[in-house]
mmCIF file of C-alpha atoms and ligand atoms in Angstrom:
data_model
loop_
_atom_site.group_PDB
_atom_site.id
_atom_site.type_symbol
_atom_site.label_atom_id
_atom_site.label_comp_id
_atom_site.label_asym_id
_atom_site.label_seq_id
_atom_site.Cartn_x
_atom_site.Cartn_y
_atom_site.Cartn_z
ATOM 1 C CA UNK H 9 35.200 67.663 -246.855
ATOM 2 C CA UNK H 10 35.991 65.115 -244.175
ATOM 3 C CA UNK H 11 32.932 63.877 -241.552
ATOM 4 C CA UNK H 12 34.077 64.225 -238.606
ATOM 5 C CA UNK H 13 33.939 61.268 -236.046
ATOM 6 C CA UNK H 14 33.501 61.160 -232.233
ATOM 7 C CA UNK H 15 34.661 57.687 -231.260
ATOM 8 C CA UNK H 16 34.664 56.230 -227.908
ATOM 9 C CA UNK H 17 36.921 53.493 -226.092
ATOM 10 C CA UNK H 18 35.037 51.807 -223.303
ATOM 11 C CA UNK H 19 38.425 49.527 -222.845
ATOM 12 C CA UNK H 20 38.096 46.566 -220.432
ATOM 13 C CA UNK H 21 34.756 47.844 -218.757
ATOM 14 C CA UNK H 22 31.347 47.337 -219.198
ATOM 15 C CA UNK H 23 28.593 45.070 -218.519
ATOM 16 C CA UNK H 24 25.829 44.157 -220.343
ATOM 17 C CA UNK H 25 23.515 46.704 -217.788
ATOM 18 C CA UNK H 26 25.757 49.795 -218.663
ATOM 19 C CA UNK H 27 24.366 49.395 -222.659
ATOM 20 C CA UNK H 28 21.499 51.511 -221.053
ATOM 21 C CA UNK H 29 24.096 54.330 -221.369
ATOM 22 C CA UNK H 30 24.089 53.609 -224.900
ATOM 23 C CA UNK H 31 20.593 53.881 -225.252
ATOM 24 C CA UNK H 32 20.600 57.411 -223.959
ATOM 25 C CA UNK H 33 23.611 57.994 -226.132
ATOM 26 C CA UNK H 34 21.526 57.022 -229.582
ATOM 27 C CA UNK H 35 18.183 58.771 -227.858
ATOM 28 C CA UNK H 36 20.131 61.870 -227.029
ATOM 29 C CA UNK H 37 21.783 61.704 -231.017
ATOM 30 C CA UNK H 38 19.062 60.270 -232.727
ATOM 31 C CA UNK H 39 20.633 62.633 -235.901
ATOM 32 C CA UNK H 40 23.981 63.311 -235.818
ATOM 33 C CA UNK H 41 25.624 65.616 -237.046
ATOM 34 C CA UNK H 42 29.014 63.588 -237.054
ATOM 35 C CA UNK H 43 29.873 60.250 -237.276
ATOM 36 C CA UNK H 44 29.733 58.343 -233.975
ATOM 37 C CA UNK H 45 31.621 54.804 -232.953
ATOM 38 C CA UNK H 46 31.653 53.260 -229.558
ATOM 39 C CA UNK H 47 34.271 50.137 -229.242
ATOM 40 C CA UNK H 48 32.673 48.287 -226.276
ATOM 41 C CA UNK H 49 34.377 44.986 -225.185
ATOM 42 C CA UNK H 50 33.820 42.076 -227.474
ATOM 43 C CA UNK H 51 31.498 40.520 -224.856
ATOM 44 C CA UNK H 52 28.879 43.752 -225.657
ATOM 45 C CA UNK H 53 29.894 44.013 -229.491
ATOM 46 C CA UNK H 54 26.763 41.871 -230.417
ATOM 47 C CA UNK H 55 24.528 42.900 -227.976
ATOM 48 C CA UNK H 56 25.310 46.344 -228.519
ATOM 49 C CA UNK H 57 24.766 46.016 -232.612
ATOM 50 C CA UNK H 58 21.518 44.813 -231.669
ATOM 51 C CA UNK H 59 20.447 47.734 -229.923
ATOM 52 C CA UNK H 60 21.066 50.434 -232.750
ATOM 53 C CA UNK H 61 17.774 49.940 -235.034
ATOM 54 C CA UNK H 62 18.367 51.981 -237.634
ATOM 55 C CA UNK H 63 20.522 55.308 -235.752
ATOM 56 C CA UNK H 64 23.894 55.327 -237.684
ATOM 57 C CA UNK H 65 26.494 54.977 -234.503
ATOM 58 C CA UNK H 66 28.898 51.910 -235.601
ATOM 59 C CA UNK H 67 29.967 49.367 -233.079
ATOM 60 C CA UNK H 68 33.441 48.688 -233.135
ATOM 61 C CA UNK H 69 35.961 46.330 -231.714
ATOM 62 C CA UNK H 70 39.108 47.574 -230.170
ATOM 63 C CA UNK H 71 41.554 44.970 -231.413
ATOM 64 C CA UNK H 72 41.670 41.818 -234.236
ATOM 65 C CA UNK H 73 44.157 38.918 -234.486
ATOM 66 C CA UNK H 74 46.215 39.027 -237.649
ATOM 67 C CA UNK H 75 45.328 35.713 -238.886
ATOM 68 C CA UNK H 76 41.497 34.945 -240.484
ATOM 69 C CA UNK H 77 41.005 31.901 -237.981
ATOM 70 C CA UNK H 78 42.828 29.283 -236.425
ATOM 71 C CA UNK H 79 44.731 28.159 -233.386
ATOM 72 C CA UNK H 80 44.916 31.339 -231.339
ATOM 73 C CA UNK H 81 43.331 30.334 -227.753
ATOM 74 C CA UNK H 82 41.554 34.043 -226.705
ATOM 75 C CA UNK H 83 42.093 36.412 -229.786
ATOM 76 C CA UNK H 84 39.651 37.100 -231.573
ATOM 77 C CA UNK H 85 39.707 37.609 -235.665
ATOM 78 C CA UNK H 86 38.709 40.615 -238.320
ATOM 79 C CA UNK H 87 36.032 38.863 -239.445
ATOM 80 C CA UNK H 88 34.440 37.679 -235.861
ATOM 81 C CA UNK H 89 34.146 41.496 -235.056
ATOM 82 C CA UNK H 90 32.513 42.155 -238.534
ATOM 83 C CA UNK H 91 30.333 38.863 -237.660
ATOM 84 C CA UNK H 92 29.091 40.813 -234.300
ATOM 85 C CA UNK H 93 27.986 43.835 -236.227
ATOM 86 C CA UNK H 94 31.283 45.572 -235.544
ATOM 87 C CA UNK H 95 32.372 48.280 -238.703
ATOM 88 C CA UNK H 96 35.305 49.348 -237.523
ATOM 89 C CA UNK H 97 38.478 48.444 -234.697
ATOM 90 C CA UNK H 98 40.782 50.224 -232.705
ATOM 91 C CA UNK H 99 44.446 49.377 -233.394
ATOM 92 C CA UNK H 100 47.816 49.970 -232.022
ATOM 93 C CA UNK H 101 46.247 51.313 -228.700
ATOM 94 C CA UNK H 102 49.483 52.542 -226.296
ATOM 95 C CA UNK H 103 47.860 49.968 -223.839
ATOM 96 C CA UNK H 104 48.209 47.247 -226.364
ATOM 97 C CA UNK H 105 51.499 48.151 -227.291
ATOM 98 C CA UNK H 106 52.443 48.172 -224.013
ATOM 99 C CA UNK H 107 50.303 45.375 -221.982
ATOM 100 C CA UNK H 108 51.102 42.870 -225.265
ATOM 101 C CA UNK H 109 54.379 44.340 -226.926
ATOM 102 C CA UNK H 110 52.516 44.964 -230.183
ATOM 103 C CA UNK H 111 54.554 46.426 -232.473
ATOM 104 C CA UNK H 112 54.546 48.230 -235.765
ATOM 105 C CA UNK H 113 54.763 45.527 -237.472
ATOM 106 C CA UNK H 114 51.920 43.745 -235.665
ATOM 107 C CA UNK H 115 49.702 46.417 -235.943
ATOM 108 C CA UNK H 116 50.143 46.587 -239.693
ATOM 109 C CA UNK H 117 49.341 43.227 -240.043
ATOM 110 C CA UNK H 118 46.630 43.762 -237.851
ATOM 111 C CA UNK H 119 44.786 46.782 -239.938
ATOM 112 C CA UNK H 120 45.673 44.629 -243.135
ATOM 113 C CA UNK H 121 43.026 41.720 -241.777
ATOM 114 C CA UNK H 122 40.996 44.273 -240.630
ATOM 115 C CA UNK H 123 40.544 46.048 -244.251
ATOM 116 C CA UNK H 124 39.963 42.642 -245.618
ATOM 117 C CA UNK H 125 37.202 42.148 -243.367
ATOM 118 C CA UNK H 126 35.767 45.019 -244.232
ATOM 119 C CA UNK H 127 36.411 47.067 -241.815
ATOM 120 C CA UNK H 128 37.537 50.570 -240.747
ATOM 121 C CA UNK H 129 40.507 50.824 -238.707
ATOM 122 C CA UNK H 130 41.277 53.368 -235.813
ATOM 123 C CA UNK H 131 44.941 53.115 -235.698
ATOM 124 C CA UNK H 132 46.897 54.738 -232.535
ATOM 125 C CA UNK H 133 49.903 56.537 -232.547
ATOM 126 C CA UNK H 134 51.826 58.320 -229.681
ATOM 127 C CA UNK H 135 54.901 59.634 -228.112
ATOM 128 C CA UNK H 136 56.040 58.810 -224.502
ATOM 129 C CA UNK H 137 56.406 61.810 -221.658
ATOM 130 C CA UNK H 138 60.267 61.281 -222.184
ATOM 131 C CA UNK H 139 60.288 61.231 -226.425
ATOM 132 C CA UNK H 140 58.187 64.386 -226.150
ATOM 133 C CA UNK H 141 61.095 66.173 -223.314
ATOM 134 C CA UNK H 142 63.740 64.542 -224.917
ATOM 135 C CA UNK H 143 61.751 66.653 -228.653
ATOM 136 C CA UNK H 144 61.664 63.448 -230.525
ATOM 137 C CA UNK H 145 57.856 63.493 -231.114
ATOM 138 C CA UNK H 146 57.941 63.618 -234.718
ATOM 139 C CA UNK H 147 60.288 60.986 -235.360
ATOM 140 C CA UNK H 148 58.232 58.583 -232.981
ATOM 141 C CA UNK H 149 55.141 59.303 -235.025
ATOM 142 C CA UNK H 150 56.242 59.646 -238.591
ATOM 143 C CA UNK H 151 58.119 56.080 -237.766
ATOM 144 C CA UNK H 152 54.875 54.398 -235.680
ATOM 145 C CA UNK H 153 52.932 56.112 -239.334
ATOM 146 C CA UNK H 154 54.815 54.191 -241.871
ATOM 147 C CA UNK H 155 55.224 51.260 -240.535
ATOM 148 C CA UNK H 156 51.768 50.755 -238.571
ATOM 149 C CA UNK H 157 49.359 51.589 -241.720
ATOM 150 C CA UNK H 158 49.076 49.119 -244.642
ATOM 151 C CA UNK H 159 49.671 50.204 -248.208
ATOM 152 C CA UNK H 160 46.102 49.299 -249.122
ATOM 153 C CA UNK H 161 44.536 51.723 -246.957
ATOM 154 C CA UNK H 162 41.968 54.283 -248.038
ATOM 155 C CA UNK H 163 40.530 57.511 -247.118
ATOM 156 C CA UNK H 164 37.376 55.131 -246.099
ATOM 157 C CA UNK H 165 38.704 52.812 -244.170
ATOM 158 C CA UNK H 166 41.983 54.548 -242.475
ATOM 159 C CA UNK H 167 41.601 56.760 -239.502
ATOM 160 C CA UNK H 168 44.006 57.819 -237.528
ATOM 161 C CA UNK H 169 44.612 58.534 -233.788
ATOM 162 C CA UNK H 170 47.145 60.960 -232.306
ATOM 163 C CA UNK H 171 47.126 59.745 -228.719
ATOM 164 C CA UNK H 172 50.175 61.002 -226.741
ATOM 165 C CA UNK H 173 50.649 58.179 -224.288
ATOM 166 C CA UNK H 174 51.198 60.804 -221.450
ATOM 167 C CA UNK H 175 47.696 62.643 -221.523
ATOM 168 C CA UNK H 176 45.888 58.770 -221.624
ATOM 169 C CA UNK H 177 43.862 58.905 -218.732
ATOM 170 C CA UNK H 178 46.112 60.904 -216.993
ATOM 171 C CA UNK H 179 43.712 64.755 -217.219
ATOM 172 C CA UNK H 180 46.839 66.182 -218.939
ATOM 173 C CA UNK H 181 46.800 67.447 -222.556
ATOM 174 C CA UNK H 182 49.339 68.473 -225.013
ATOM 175 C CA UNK H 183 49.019 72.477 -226.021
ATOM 176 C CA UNK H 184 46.537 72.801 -229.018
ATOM 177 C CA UNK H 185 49.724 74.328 -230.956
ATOM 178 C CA UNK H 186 51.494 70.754 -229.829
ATOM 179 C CA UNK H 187 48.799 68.673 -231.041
ATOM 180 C CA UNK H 188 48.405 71.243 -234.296
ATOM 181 C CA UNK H 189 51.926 70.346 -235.277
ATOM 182 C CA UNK H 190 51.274 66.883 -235.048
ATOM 183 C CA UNK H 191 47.976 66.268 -236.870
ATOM 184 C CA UNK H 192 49.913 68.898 -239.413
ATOM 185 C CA UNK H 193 52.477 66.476 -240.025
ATOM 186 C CA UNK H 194 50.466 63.322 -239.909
ATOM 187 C CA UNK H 195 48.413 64.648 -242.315
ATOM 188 C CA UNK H 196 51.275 65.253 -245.117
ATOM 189 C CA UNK H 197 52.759 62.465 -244.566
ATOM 190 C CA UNK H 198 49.803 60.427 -245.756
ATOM 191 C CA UNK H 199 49.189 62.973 -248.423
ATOM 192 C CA UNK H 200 53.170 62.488 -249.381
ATOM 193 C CA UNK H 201 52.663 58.696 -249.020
ATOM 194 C CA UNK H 202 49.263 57.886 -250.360
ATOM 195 C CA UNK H 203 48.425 60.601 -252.787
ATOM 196 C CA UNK H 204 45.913 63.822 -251.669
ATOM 197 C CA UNK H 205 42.743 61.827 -252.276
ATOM 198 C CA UNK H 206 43.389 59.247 -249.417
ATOM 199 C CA UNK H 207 45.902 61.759 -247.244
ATOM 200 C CA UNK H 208 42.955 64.625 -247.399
ATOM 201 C CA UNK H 209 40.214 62.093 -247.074
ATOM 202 C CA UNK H 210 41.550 60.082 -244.065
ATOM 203 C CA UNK H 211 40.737 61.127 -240.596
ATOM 204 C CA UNK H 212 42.843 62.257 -238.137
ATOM 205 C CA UNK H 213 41.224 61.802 -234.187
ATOM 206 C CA UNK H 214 43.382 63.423 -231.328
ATOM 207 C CA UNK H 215 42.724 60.777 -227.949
ATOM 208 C CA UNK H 216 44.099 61.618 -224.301
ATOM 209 C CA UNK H 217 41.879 63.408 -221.262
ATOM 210 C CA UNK H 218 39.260 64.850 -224.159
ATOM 211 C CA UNK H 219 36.784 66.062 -222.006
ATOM 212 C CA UNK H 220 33.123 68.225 -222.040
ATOM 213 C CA UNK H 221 35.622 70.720 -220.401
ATOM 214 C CA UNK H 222 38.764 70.788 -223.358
ATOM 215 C CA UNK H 223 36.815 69.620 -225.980
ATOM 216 C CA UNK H 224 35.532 72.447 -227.806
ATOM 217 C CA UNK H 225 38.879 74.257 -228.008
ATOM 218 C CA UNK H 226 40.676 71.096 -228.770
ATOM 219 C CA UNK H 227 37.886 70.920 -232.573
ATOM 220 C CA UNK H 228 39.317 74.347 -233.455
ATOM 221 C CA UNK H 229 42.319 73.081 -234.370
ATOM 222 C CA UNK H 230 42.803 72.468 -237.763
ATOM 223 C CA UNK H 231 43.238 68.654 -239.151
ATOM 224 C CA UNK H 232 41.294 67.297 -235.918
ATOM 225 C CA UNK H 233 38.810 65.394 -237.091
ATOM 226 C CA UNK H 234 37.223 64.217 -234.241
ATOM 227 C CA UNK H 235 38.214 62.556 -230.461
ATOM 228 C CA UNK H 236 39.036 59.233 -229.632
ATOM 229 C CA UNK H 237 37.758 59.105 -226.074
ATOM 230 C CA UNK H 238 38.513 56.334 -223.356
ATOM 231 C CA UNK H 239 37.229 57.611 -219.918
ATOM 232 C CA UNK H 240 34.808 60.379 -220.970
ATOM 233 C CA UNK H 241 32.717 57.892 -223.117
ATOM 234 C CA UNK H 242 31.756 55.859 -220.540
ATOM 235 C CA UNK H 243 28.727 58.228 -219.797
ATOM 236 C CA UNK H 244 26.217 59.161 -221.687
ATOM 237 C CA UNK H 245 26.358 62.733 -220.170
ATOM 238 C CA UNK H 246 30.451 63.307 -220.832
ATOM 239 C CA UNK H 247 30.395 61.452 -224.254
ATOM 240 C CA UNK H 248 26.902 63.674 -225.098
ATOM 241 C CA UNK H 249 28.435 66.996 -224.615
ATOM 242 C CA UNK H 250 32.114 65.890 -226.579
ATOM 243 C CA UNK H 251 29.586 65.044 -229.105
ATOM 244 C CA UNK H 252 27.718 68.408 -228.884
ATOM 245 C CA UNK H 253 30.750 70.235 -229.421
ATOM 246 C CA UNK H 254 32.123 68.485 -232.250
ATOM 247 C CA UNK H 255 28.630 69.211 -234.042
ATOM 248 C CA UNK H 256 29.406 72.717 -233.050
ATOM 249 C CA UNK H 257 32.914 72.870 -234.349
ATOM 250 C CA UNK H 258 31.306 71.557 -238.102
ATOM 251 C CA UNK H 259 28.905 75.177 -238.536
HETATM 252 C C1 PEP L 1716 42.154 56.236 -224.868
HETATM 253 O O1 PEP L 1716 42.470 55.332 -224.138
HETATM 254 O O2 PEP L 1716 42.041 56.044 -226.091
HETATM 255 C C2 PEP L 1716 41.934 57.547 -224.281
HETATM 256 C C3 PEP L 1716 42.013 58.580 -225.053
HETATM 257 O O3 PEP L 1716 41.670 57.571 -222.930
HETATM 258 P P1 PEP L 1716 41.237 58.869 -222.054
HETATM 259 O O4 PEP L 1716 40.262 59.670 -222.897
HETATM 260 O O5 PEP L 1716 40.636 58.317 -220.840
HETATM 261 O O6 PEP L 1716 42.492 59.642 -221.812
#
């Protein structure tokens, strides 16, 4: 039986004085039901560690260099997230892949510091407005699968992220039967690739406009495991009630 996981993607915002929002977050949750992650910036990844006591949310970072150290002026490596308290990092965002031409292969190399650091890796996946009109979604996300996730992956450490790049921020979502299909077919791939104890025991997060409003419907569809959430987890009110309803979809 997979946990299911509520993550949230605070992107390049935040400021030290919105970790109050945090601190209603773990108040509001102080038992979840579900796993929780919030990937602040890296300037809050330490300070927000240090707020958590002993509640079970995991910080997380939302991208690592490839390399363990060295000369690489403003990245920022695996282990220097783990190092901040982070336990997991977002990988292969569409903004990344867009804003820094990451590619597959990048983002392989990426998740394969990541795992050796220890930790869990939210990678991203998604089809443009024109690969999903011109009906190539499937090709798009089987390829970005096999060549974004490493071979050593597990069912701990490898989540996944549908995120069509069209519903990003945008209020539009894909039909639940379109985002069914998908997270259907991500999921035997893995199973067809890894083997059904790491492709039943990996997660599989749908990300683009999740709201309080879509939320609940979007958990009833079968091989959503959770929400990555940009926007809506920048309150403690929206990112509360996604929450809420993800608890619901688990009874
Ligand atoms: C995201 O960027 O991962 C995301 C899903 O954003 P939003 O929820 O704002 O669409």
């Amino acid at each position: 039986m997979r946990r299911k996981l509520a993550a949230g993607n605070w992107k390049m915002n935040g400021l030290s004085t919105d970790l109050a929002e945090l601190d209603r977050l773990i108040t509001r949750h102080a038992a979840p039901a579900v796993d929780l992650l919030l990937c602040p910036p890296a300037t809050l990844l330490a300070a927000a560690s240090a707020r958590l006591g002993n509640h079970p949310l995991l910080i997380g970072g939302q991208d690592c260099h490839a390399a363990a150290s060295g000369a690489h002026t403003g990245d920022i490596s695996a282990s220097m997230l783990a190092d901040a308290g982070a336990r997991a990092v977002i990988l292969g965002h569409s903004e990344r892949r867009q804003d820094h031409e990451e590619t597959d292969q990048m983002v392989r190399a990426k998740a394969r510091a990541a795992h050796a650091a220890g930790l869990t890796t939210v990678i991203c996946l998604g089809e443009s407005l024109d690969e999903r009109e011109a009906a190539n979604t499937l090709d798009i996300i089987g390829g970005q699968l096999s060549a974004s996730v490493p071979d050593n992956s597990t069912g701990e450490n490898l989540v996944i992220a549908y995120e069509p790049i069209w519903a990003i921020g945008s209020g539009l979502t894909p039909t639940l039967d379109q985002i069914g299909e998908v997270h259907d077919f991500i999921r035997t791939r893995l199973e067809r690739r890894f083997g059904a104890g790491v492709g039943r025991s990996a997660r599989l997060l749908y990300g683009g406009s999740v709201k309080p409003e879509n939320a609940a419907e979007i958990f009833t569809i079968s091989n959503v495991d959770g929400a990555l959430v940009g926007g809506a987890s920048l309150t403690a009110d929206d990112f509360s009630a996604i929450i809420t309803a993800l608890e619901a979809s688990t009874t």
